[in-house]
Amino acid sequence: MPSQARNGRYHHGDLRAALIGTAIEIIAERGVRGFSVAEASRRLGVAVSAPYAHFAGRDGLLAAVAVHAHELFYAELVPGMSQFSAPAERLAELARCYVRFAATHRPLFEVLYEAGLDKVRYPEIEAAARPTEEALMTCVRALSDGQGPAEELASALEATASGHVVLFFDGHAQQDEEAVAQAAERAARATLALIERRHLLAPAPSA
C-alpha cells in the first residue's frame, strides 16, 4: 500500500490502493458499520469526491476490500496446504488457516461476513473466492466418494471452522499468538473428527 505523508496526504502513487488500506484501518477501529468514504478521504487528505474516480460508492470500496481479503487468505492458505497430500489433512490445514486469518485479520474477516455486499452486483468478490472454494471442494469430493453428498460435508466443515472463529472472538478480546494457535489447532482436530464420522452426514432414507 502507498505510504502517507506527514500532513495526511498520500505520496504520489495509487490512490485506489491507498483507499483500500485506509478502509481496513478504519474498519479495525470502528467496525464495518463505522466506515465511511468521507473518513477515508479525510485521513488521506484528498477531496471527498476523489474516491469516486475509483469506486462508485461505499459498497464499491468495501467490495475491493473483500477481494483483497479473499486473495490474501488464499495466499496464506496455499503454503500450508501444500505440505499435505491427504485430503483430510489438507482440510484440517484449511480450518487452521481460516481461524488464524479471522483472528489476525479481523477487519478483513468482518468485511467478508458483516458488510452484506451483493455478490451479484460485485461478481469480482465471488471470482476472488473461487480458488479457495475449489481447494475445499477438491478435497471434499475426494473424501465423499461413496461416503455421502459432497455438499453436506462441505457445509459441515464450513460450519465447524466458523464456529471456532465465533468461540475465539467470544473468549479473546485481544489477539494473543498462543490463543490463536490453540484455537486453530482445535478447529483442525474438530475437522478431522468430522471427516472421520462423515458417513453420519448422509440424509436418512425416506420411510
mmCIF file of C-alpha atoms in Angstrom:
data_model
loop_
_atom_site.group_PDB
_atom_site.id
_atom_site.type_symbol
_atom_site.label_atom_id
_atom_site.label_comp_id
_atom_site.label_asym_id
_atom_site.label_seq_id
_atom_site.Cartn_x
_atom_site.Cartn_y
_atom_site.Cartn_z
ATOM 1 C CA MET A 1 0.000 0.000 0.000
ATOM 2 C CA PRO A 2 1.270 3.535 -0.707
ATOM 3 C CA SER A 3 2.668 5.393 2.288
ATOM 4 C CA GLN A 4 1.123 8.580 3.595
ATOM 5 C CA ALA A 5 2.884 11.910 4.054
ATOM 6 C CA ARG A 6 3.068 13.553 7.462
ATOM 7 C CA ASN A 7 0.354 16.052 6.570
ATOM 8 C CA GLY A 8 -2.057 13.170 5.969
ATOM 9 C CA ARG A 9 -1.794 13.202 2.181
ATOM 10 C CA TYR A 10 -0.645 10.062 0.488
ATOM 11 C CA HIS A 11 2.553 10.240 -1.553
ATOM 12 C CA HIS A 12 2.067 10.268 -5.309
ATOM 13 C CA GLY A 13 1.012 6.802 -6.307
ATOM 14 C CA ASP A 14 -2.012 4.547 -6.338
ATOM 15 C CA LEU A 15 -4.958 6.276 -4.681
ATOM 16 C CA ARG A 16 -7.117 3.196 -5.163
ATOM 17 C CA ALA A 17 -4.718 1.050 -3.128
ATOM 18 C CA ALA A 18 -4.347 3.791 -0.534
ATOM 19 C CA LEU A 19 -8.128 3.921 -0.100
ATOM 20 C CA ILE A 20 -8.300 0.159 0.404
ATOM 21 C CA GLY A 21 -5.568 0.292 3.029
ATOM 22 C CA THR A 22 -7.204 3.215 4.827
ATOM 23 C CA ALA A 23 -10.586 1.493 4.743
ATOM 24 C CA ILE A 24 -9.060 -1.513 6.515
ATOM 25 C CA GLU A 25 -7.535 0.805 9.107
ATOM 26 C CA ILE A 26 -10.882 2.495 9.804
ATOM 27 C CA ILE A 27 -12.760 -0.804 10.000
ATOM 28 C CA ALA A 28 -10.191 -2.065 12.516
ATOM 29 C CA GLU A 29 -11.002 0.924 14.711
ATOM 30 C CA ARG A 30 -14.733 1.364 14.161
ATOM 31 C CA GLY A 31 -16.083 -1.818 12.580
ATOM 32 C CA VAL A 32 -17.753 -2.125 9.196
ATOM 33 C CA ARG A 33 -20.736 -0.002 10.220
ATOM 34 C CA GLY A 34 -18.428 2.799 11.301
ATOM 35 C CA PHE A 35 -16.674 3.031 7.960
ATOM 36 C CA SER A 36 -17.315 5.886 5.557
ATOM 37 C CA VAL A 37 -15.697 7.036 2.350
ATOM 38 C CA ALA A 38 -15.628 10.575 3.725
ATOM 39 C CA GLU A 39 -13.467 9.477 6.674
ATOM 40 C CA ALA A 40 -11.094 7.626 4.345
ATOM 41 C CA SER A 41 -10.785 10.778 2.234
ATOM 42 C CA ARG A 42 -10.115 12.901 5.309
ATOM 43 C CA ARG A 43 -7.351 10.605 6.539
ATOM 44 C CA LEU A 44 -5.673 10.586 3.149
ATOM 45 C CA GLY A 45 -6.056 14.321 2.781
ATOM 46 C CA VAL A 46 -7.873 14.151 -0.542
ATOM 47 C CA ALA A 47 -11.110 15.725 -1.681
ATOM 48 C CA VAL A 48 -14.266 13.866 -0.669
ATOM 49 C CA SER A 49 -15.015 13.438 -4.359
ATOM 50 C CA ALA A 50 -11.624 11.857 -5.163
ATOM 51 C CA PRO A 51 -12.508 8.241 -4.229
ATOM 52 C CA TYR A 52 -15.404 8.258 -6.681
ATOM 53 C CA ALA A 53 -12.927 8.236 -9.544
ATOM 54 C CA HIS A 54 -12.134 4.668 -8.453
ATOM 55 C CA PHE A 55 -15.281 3.430 -6.661
ATOM 56 C CA ALA A 56 -18.953 4.064 -7.300
ATOM 57 C CA GLY A 57 -19.600 4.396 -3.581
ATOM 58 C CA ARG A 58 -19.082 2.937 -0.134
ATOM 59 C CA ASP A 59 -20.038 -0.603 -1.141
ATOM 60 C CA GLY A 60 -17.723 -0.455 -4.126
ATOM 61 C CA LEU A 61 -14.774 0.298 -1.873
ATOM 62 C CA LEU A 62 -15.831 -2.416 0.583
ATOM 63 C CA ALA A 63 -16.088 -4.848 -2.328
ATOM 64 C CA ALA A 64 -12.466 -4.077 -3.199
ATOM 65 C CA VAL A 65 -11.529 -4.770 0.423
ATOM 66 C CA ALA A 66 -13.401 -8.087 0.216
ATOM 67 C CA VAL A 67 -11.492 -9.047 -2.928
ATOM 68 C CA HIS A 68 -8.234 -8.205 -1.147
ATOM 69 C CA ALA A 69 -9.337 -10.349 1.804
ATOM 70 C CA HIS A 70 -10.052 -13.388 -0.371
ATOM 71 C CA GLU A 71 -6.766 -13.015 -2.231
ATOM 72 C CA LEU A 72 -4.771 -12.646 0.978
ATOM 73 C CA PHE A 73 -6.464 -15.656 2.567
ATOM 74 C CA TYR A 74 -5.679 -17.844 -0.424
ATOM 75 C CA ALA A 75 -2.077 -16.632 -0.474
ATOM 76 C CA GLU A 76 -1.736 -17.613 3.196
ATOM 77 C CA LEU A 77 -3.548 -20.913 2.655
ATOM 78 C CA VAL A 78 -1.506 -22.333 -0.221
ATOM 79 C CA PRO A 79 1.850 -22.800 1.590
ATOM 80 C CA GLY A 80 0.189 -24.672 4.466
ATOM 81 C CA MET A 81 -1.999 -26.910 2.337
ATOM 82 C CA SER A 82 0.904 -27.755 0.039
ATOM 83 C CA GLN A 83 2.640 -29.522 2.949
ATOM 84 C CA PHE A 84 -0.027 -32.237 2.905
ATOM 85 C CA SER A 85 -1.196 -34.666 0.249
ATOM 86 C CA ALA A 86 -4.037 -36.421 2.098
ATOM 87 C CA PRO A 87 -7.380 -34.619 1.587
ATOM 88 C CA ALA A 88 -8.272 -34.843 5.292
ATOM 89 C CA GLU A 89 -5.017 -33.220 6.364
ATOM 90 C CA ARG A 90 -5.392 -30.539 3.716
ATOM 91 C CA LEU A 91 -8.872 -29.722 5.026
ATOM 92 C CA ALA A 92 -7.560 -29.610 8.595
ATOM 93 C CA GLU A 93 -4.959 -27.101 7.456
ATOM 94 C CA LEU A 94 -7.658 -25.067 5.746
ATOM 95 C CA ALA A 95 -9.513 -24.902 9.070
ATOM 96 C CA ARG A 96 -6.323 -23.811 10.866
ATOM 97 C CA CYS A 97 -5.695 -21.098 8.316
ATOM 98 C CA TYR A 98 -9.311 -19.931 8.473
ATOM 99 C CA VAL A 99 -9.137 -19.393 12.227
ATOM 100 C CA ARG A 100 -5.708 -17.757 12.040
ATOM 101 C CA PHE A 101 -6.869 -15.438 9.275
ATOM 102 C CA ALA A 102 -10.002 -14.389 11.149
ATOM 103 C CA ALA A 103 -8.011 -13.726 14.317
ATOM 104 C CA THR A 104 -5.112 -11.851 12.750
ATOM 105 C CA HIS A 105 -7.026 -10.020 10.008
ATOM 106 C CA ARG A 106 -10.264 -9.337 11.823
ATOM 107 C CA PRO A 107 -11.201 -6.209 9.819
ATOM 108 C CA LEU A 108 -10.972 -8.207 6.588
ATOM 109 C CA PHE A 109 -12.958 -11.069 8.102
ATOM 110 C CA GLU A 110 -15.664 -8.614 9.199
ATOM 111 C CA VAL A 111 -15.952 -7.208 5.694
ATOM 112 C CA LEU A 112 -16.451 -10.697 4.265
ATOM 113 C CA TYR A 113 -19.167 -11.698 6.727
ATOM 114 C CA GLU A 114 -20.746 -8.497 8.033
ATOM 115 C CA ALA A 115 -20.739 -5.983 5.189
ATOM 116 C CA GLY A 116 -23.728 -7.603 3.422
ATOM 117 C CA LEU A 117 -22.292 -6.956 -0.027
ATOM 118 C CA ASP A 118 -24.327 -8.020 -3.049
ATOM 119 C CA LYS A 119 -22.217 -10.594 -4.887
ATOM 120 C CA VAL A 120 -24.417 -10.286 -7.967
ATOM 121 C CA ARG A 121 -23.613 -6.592 -8.125
ATOM 122 C CA TYR A 122 -19.943 -7.252 -7.349
ATOM 123 C CA PRO A 123 -19.055 -10.526 -9.134
ATOM 124 C CA GLU A 124 -15.367 -9.859 -8.514
ATOM 125 C CA ILE A 125 -15.903 -10.988 -4.916
ATOM 126 C CA GLU A 126 -17.099 -14.418 -5.997
ATOM 127 C CA ALA A 127 -14.256 -14.642 -8.516
ATOM 128 C CA ALA A 128 -11.704 -13.879 -5.805
ATOM 129 C CA ALA A 129 -13.225 -16.521 -3.515
ATOM 130 C CA ARG A 130 -13.256 -19.219 -6.205
ATOM 131 C CA PRO A 131 -9.672 -20.547 -5.732
ATOM 132 C CA THR A 132 -10.320 -21.238 -2.042
ATOM 133 C CA GLU A 133 -13.683 -22.832 -2.783
ATOM 134 C CA GLU A 134 -12.097 -25.048 -5.411
ATOM 135 C CA ALA A 135 -9.372 -26.111 -2.971
ATOM 136 C CA LEU A 136 -12.082 -27.014 -0.445
ATOM 137 C CA MET A 137 -14.296 -28.883 -2.883
ATOM 138 C CA THR A 138 -11.435 -30.830 -4.479
ATOM 139 C CA CYS A 139 -10.645 -32.341 -1.076
ATOM 140 C CA VAL A 140 -14.289 -32.818 -0.155
ATOM 141 C CA ARG A 141 -15.087 -34.668 -3.367
ATOM 142 C CA ALA A 142 -12.097 -36.950 -2.841
ATOM 143 C CA LEU A 143 -13.460 -37.859 0.605
ATOM 144 C CA SER A 144 -17.135 -38.072 -0.347
ATOM 145 C CA ASP A 145 -16.947 -40.829 -2.929
ATOM 146 C CA GLY A 146 -19.370 -43.389 -1.503
ATOM 147 C CA GLN A 147 -19.450 -41.555 1.830
ATOM 148 C CA GLY A 148 -22.404 -39.211 1.333
ATOM 149 C CA PRO A 149 -23.053 -35.990 -0.611
ATOM 150 C CA ALA A 150 -20.094 -33.652 -1.014
ATOM 151 C CA GLU A 151 -22.310 -30.642 -0.280
ATOM 152 C CA GLU A 152 -23.252 -31.991 3.150
ATOM 153 C CA LEU A 153 -19.623 -32.452 4.131
ATOM 154 C CA ALA A 154 -18.576 -29.062 2.753
ATOM 155 C CA SER A 155 -21.320 -27.301 4.704
ATOM 156 C CA ALA A 156 -20.428 -29.144 7.898
ATOM 157 C CA LEU A 157 -16.746 -28.282 7.513
ATOM 158 C CA GLU A 158 -17.508 -24.605 6.947
ATOM 159 C CA ALA A 159 -19.809 -24.544 9.973
ATOM 160 C CA THR A 160 -17.137 -26.175 12.130
ATOM 161 C CA ALA A 161 -14.463 -23.651 11.170
ATOM 162 C CA SER A 162 -16.867 -20.714 11.533
ATOM 163 C CA GLY A 163 -17.978 -21.946 14.939
ATOM 164 C CA HIS A 164 -14.410 -22.000 16.203
ATOM 165 C CA VAL A 165 -13.920 -18.425 14.989
ATOM 166 C CA VAL A 166 -17.004 -17.321 16.926
ATOM 167 C CA LEU A 167 -15.774 -19.099 20.041
ATOM 168 C CA PHE A 168 -12.398 -17.428 19.680
ATOM 169 C CA PHE A 169 -13.883 -13.957 19.287
ATOM 170 C CA ASP A 170 -16.186 -14.505 22.275
ATOM 171 C CA GLY A 171 -13.329 -15.594 24.519
ATOM 172 C CA HIS A 172 -10.464 -13.363 23.396
ATOM 173 C CA ALA A 173 -10.951 -9.614 23.171
ATOM 174 C CA GLN A 174 -7.269 -9.111 22.340
ATOM 175 C CA GLN A 175 -5.123 -11.031 19.886
ATOM 176 C CA ASP A 176 -2.751 -13.462 21.573
ATOM 177 C CA GLU A 177 -0.484 -15.651 19.448
ATOM 178 C CA GLU A 178 -0.740 -18.659 21.729
ATOM 179 C CA ALA A 179 -4.520 -18.389 21.957
ATOM 180 C CA VAL A 180 -4.771 -18.088 18.162
ATOM 181 C CA ALA A 181 -2.598 -21.164 17.684
ATOM 182 C CA GLN A 182 -4.666 -23.158 20.176
ATOM 183 C CA ALA A 183 -7.950 -22.130 18.563
ATOM 184 C CA ALA A 184 -6.604 -23.000 15.115
ATOM 185 C CA GLU A 185 -5.476 -26.419 16.305
ATOM 186 C CA ARG A 186 -8.831 -27.135 17.942
ATOM 187 C CA ALA A 187 -10.537 -26.304 14.641
ATOM 188 C CA ALA A 188 -8.177 -28.683 12.831
ATOM 189 C CA ARG A 189 -8.877 -31.519 15.272
ATOM 190 C CA ALA A 190 -12.615 -30.957 15.023
ATOM 191 C CA THR A 191 -12.307 -31.055 11.236
ATOM 192 C CA LEU A 192 -10.503 -34.390 11.337
ATOM 193 C CA ALA A 193 -13.098 -35.799 13.765
ATOM 194 C CA LEU A 194 -15.911 -34.666 11.483
ATOM 195 C CA ILE A 195 -14.253 -36.249 8.466
ATOM 196 C CA GLU A 196 -13.792 -39.494 10.377
ATOM 197 C CA ARG A 197 -17.550 -39.676 11.011
ATOM 198 C CA ARG A 198 -18.678 -38.110 7.750
ATOM 199 C CA HIS A 199 -20.922 -41.041 6.896
ATOM 200 C CA LEU A 200 -23.321 -39.758 9.581
ATOM 201 C CA LEU A 201 -23.976 -36.660 7.451
ATOM 202 C CA ALA A 202 -25.847 -38.642 4.810
ATOM 203 C CA PRO A 203 -29.601 -37.950 4.969
ATOM 204 C CA ALA A 204 -31.679 -40.719 6.493
ATOM 205 C CA PRO A 205 -33.600 -42.747 3.894
ATOM 206 C CA SER A 206 -37.244 -41.803 3.476
ATOM 207 C CA ALA A 207 -39.753 -44.113 5.106
#
